[in-house]
Short mmCIF file of C-alpha atoms in Angstrom, two decimals:
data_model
loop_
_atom_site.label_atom_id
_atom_site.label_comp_id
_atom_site.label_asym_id
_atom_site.label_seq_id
_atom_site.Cartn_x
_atom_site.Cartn_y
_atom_site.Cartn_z
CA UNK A 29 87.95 104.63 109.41
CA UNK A 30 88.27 103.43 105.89
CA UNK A 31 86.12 105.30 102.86
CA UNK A 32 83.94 102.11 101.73
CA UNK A 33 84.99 103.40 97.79
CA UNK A 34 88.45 103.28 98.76
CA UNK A 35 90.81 100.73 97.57
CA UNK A 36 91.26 97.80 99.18
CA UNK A 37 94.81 98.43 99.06
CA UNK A 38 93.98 101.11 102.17
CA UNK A 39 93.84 98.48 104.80
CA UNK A 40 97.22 96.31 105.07
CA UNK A 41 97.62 93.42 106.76
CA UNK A 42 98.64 93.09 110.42
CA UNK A 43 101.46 90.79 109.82
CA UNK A 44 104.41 90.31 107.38
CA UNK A 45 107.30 88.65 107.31
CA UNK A 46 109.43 91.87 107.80
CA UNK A 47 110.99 93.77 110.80
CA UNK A 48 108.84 96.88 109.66
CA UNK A 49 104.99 96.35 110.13
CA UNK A 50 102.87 96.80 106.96
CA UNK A 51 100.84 99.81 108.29
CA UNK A 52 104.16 101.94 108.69
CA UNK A 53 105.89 100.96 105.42
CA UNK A 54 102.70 102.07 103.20
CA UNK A 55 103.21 105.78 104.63
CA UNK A 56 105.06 108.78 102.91
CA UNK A 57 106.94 108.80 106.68
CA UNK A 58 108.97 105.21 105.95
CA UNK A 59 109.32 106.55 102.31
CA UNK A 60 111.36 109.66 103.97
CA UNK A 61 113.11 107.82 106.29
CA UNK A 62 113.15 104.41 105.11
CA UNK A 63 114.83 101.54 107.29
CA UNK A 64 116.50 98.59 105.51
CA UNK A 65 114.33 95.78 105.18
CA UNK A 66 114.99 91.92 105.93
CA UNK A 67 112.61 88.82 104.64
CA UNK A 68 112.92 86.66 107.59
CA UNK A 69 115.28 84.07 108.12
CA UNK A 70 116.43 84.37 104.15
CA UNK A 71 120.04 85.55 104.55
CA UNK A 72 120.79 83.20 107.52
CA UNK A 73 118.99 80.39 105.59
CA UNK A 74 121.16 81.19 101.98
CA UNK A 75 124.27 82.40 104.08
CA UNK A 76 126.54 80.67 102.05
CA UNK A 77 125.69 82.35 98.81
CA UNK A 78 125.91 85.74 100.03
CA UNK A 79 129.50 84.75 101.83
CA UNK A 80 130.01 83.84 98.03
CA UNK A 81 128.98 87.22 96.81
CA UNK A 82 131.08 89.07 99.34
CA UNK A 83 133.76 87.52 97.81
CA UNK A 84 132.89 88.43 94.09
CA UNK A 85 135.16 90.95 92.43
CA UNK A 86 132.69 92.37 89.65
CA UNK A 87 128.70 92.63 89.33
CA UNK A 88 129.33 90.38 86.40
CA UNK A 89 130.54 87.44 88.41
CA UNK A 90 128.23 88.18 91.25
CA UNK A 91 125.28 87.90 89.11
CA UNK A 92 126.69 84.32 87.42
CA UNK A 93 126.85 83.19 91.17
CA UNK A 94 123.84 84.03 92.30
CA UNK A 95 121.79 82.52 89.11
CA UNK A 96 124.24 79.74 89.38
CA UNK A 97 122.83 79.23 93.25
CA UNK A 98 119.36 79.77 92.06
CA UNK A 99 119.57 77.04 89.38
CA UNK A 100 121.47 74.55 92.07
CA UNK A 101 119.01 75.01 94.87
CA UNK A 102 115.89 75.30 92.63
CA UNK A 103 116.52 73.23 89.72
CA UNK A 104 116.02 75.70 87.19
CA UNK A 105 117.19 75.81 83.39
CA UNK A 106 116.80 78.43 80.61
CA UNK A 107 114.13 77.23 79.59
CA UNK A 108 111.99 76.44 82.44
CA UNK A 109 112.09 72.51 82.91
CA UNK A 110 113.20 70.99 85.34
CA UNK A 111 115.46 67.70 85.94
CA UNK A 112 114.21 65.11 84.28
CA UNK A 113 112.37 62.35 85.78
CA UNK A 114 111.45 58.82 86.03
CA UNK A 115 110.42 58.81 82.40
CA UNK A 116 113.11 60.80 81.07
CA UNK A 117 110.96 63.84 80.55
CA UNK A 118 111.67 66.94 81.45
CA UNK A 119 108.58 69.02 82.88
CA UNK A 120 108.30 72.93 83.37
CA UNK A 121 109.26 74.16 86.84
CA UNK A 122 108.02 77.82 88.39
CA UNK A 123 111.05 80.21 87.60
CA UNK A 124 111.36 83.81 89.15
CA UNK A 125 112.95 84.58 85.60
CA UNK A 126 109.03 83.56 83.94
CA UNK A 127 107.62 85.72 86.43
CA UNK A 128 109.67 88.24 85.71
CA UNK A 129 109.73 88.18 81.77
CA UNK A 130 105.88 87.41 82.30
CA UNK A 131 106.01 90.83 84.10
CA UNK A 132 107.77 93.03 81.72
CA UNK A 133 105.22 91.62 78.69
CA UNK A 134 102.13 92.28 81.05
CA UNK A 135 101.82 92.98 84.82
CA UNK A 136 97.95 91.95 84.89
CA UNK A 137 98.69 88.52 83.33
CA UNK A 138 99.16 85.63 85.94
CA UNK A 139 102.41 86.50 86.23
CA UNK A 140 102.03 89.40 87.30
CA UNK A 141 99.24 88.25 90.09
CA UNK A 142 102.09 86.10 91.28
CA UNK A 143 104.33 88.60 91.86
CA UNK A 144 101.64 90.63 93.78
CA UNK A 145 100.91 88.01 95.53
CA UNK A 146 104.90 87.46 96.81
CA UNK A 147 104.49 91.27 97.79
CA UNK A 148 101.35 90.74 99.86
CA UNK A 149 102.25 87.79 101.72
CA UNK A 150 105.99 89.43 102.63
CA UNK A 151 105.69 92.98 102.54
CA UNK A 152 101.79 92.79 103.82
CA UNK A 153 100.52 95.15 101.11
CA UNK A 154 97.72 94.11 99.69
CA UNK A 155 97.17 95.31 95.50
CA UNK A 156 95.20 98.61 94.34
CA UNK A 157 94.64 97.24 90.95
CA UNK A 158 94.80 93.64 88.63
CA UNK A 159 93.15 93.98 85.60
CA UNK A 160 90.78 96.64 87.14
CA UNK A 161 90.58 98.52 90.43
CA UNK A 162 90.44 96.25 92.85
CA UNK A 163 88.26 97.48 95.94
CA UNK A 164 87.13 95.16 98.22
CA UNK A 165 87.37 92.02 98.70
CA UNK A 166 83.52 90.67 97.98
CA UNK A 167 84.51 91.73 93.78
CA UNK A 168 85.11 89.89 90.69
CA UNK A 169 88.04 92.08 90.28
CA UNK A 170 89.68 90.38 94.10
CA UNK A 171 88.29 86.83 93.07
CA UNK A 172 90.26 87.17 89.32
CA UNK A 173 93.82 88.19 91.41
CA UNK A 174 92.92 85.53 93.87
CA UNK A 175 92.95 83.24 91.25
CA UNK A 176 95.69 83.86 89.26
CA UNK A 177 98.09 84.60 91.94
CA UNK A 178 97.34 80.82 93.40
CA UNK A 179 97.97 79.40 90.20
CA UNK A 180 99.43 75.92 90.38
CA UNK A 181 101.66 76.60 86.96
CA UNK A 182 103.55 79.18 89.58
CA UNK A 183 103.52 77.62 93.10
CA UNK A 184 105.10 73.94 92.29
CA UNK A 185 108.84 74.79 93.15
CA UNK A 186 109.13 76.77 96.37
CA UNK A 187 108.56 80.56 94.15
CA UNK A 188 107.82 82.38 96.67
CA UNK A 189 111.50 81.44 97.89
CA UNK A 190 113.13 82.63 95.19
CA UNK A 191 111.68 85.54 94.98
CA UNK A 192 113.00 86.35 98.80
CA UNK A 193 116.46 85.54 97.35
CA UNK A 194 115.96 87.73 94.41
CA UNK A 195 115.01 91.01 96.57
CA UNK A 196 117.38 89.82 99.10
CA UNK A 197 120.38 89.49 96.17
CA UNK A 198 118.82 92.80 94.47
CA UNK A 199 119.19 94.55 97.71
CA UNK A 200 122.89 92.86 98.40
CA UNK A 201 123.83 94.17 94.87
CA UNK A 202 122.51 97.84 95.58
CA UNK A 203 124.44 97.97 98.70
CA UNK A 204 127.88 96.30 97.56
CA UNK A 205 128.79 99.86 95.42
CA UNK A 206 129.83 98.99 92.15
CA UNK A 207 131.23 101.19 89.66
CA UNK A 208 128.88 100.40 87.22
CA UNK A 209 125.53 101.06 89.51
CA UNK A 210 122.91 103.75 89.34
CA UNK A 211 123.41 104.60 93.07
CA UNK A 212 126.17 105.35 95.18
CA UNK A 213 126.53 102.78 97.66
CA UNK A 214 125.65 105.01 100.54
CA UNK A 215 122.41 106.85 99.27
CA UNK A 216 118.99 106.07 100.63
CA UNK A 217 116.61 106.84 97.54
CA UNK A 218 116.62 107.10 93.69
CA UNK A 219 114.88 109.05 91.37
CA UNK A 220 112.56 107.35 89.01
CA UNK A 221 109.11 107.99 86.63
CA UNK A 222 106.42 106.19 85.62
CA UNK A 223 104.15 107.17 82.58
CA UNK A 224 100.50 107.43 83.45
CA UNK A 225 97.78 108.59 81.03
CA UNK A 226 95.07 108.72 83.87
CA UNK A 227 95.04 107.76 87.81
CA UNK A 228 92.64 105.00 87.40
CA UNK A 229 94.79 102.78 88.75
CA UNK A 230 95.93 104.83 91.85
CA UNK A 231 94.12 105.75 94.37
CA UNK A 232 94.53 109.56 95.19
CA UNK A 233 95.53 110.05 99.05
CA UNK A 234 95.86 114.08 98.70
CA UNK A 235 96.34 116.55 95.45
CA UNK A 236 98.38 119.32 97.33
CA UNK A 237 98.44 121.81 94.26
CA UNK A 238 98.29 120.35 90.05
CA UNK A 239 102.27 119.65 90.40
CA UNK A 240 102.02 117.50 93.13
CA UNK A 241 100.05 114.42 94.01
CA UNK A 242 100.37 111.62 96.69
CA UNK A 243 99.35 108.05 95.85
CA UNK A 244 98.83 104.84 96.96
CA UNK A 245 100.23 102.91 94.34
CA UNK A 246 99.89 99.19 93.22
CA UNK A 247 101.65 96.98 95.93
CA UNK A 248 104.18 95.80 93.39
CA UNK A 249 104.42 98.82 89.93
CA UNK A 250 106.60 99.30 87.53
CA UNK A 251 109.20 102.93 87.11
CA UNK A 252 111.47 103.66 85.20
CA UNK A 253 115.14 105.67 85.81
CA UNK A 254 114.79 107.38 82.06
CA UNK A 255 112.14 110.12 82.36
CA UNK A 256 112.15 109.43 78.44
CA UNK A 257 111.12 105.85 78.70
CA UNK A 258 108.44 106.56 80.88
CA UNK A 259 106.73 109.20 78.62
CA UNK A 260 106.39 105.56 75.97
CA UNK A 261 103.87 104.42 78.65
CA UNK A 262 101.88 107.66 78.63
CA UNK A 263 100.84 111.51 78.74
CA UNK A 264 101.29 112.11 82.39
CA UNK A 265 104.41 111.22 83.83
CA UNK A 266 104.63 110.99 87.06
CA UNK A 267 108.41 111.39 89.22
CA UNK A 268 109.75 110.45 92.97
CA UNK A 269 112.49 109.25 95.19
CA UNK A 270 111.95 105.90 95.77
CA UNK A 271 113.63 104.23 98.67
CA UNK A 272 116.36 101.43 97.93
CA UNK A 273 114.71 99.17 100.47
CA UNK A 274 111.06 99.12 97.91
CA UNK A 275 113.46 98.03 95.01
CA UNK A 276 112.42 94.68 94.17
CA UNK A 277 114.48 94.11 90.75
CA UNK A 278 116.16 95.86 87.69
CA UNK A 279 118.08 94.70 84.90
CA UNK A 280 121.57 95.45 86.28
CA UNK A 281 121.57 92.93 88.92
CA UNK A 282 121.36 90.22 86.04
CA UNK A 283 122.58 91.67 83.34
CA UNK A 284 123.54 88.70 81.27
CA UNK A 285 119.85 87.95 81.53
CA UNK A 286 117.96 89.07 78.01
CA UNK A 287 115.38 91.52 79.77
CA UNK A 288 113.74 94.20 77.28
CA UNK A 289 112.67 96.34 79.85
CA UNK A 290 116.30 97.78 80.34
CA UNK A 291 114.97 100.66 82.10
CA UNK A 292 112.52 99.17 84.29
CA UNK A 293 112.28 98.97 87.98
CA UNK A 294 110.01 96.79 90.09
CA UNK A 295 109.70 98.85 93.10
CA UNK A 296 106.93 97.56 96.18
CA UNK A 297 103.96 100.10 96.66
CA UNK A 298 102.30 102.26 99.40
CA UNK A 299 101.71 106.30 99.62
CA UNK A 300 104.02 108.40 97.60
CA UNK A 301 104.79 111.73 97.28
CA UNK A 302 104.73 112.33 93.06
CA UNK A 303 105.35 115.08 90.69
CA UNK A 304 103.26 115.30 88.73
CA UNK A 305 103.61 116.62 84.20
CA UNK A 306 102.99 116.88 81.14
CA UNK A 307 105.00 115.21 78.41
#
């Protein structure tokens, strides 16, 4: 049974398009043994550019080819247009490089509904929190992300698509073992923080003692690897392993890319086990 003033978030859906079912990779148990994690059909579909990648000697030229593949297959430019057409025009084309910039600037913007969106409809998690708490569906706060996430501006060249390609690449790139990476090729988790000046916008599973805390956070949040960098976003700051399968993106995968957020790590939701201090 559900609590009727708990999040939405609380009941995933009974289907994804993963080889994990939703229910089991929203518990603390996946996040302690996790499983690697396939979108279906996107590596045999794309096969060719990760053949490509296998073949790339540095994370330099493995990042060129793979947003060299993205703008080939997608038809994507710098800055957002697309080929041009009958007219001669060029018109604006949905980029998983907008959605991510959009991200970085603000995670509630439409952007950011987008993105939560991509999570829910592959990973089967549905959002805690878009602008508000979000906790059920009959709300204003549910119809707003419903909205935004469907917005045409987003969904006119195949996003959700890319988007499998960029976890798919991200989780290629974790996996390949690079000198310059955060991880070791071989480990199973990574320790990041996230800056919190209240839980408003996570739902609090159990509060085992004042250091500790498990959450259910946002389908799709933000951490970052510098404990420093998280204590910018607020007084709280809040630390755990986070399996390499729930890494969605950083900046080191495309690091020719002009991201701000150099220390920022999308990183797909569900309970977590959190320390929990004080600035």
């Amino acid at each position: 049974m559900v609590d009727a003033d708990s999040p939405l978030a609380l009941r995933a859906h009974r289907t994804n398009l993963l080889n994990v079912a939703a229910e089991a990779l929203c518990t603390e148990d996946f996040n302690d043994a996790p499983r690697r994690l396939r979108i279906a059909a996107t590596r045999n579909e794309h096969a060719v550019l990760f053949e490509a990648l296998d073949e790339s000697p540095s994370s330099l030229i493995a990042a060129d080819i793979f947003q060299h593949y993205m703008a080939f297959t997608f038809g994507l430019n710098p800055d957002f247009s697309g080929a041009e057409g009958a007219d001669g025009k060029r018109r604006y084309r949905a980029s998983y490089l907008r959605l991510l910039k959009g991200w970085m600037f603000d995670s509630n913007n439409s952007e950011g509904a987008v993105l939560k969106g991509w999570v829910e409809s592959r990973f089967g998690l549905l959002p805690t929190y878009h602008k508000e708490p979000i906790l059920r569906f009959a709300s204003d706060a549910w119809r707003t992300y419903g909205e935004e996430k469907l917005s045409t501006r987003f969904h006119n060249n195949n996003i959700h698509l890319q988007l499998d390609l960029m976890y798919e690449y991200c989780q290629w790139w974790m996996r390949r073992g690079w000198p310059d990476a955060p991880m070791p090729s071989r480990a199973s988790h990574i320790r990041l923080y996230r800056g919190v000046n209240n839980f408003e916008e996570h739902h609090i599973v159990a509060r085992p003692d004042k250091r500790t805390a498990v959450l259910r956070l946002n389908n799709l949040c933000s951490f970052s690897i510098e404990r420093d960098i998280a204590g910018q976003f607020g007084d709280y700051i809040l630390e755990t392993w986070v399996p390499l399968t729930k890494v969605v993106f950083f900046r080191d995968i495309l690091p020719r890319y002009p991201f701000k957020g150099e220390g920022e790590y999308l990183v797909v939701g569900g309970d977590y086990r959190v320390g929990v201090s004080l600035l």
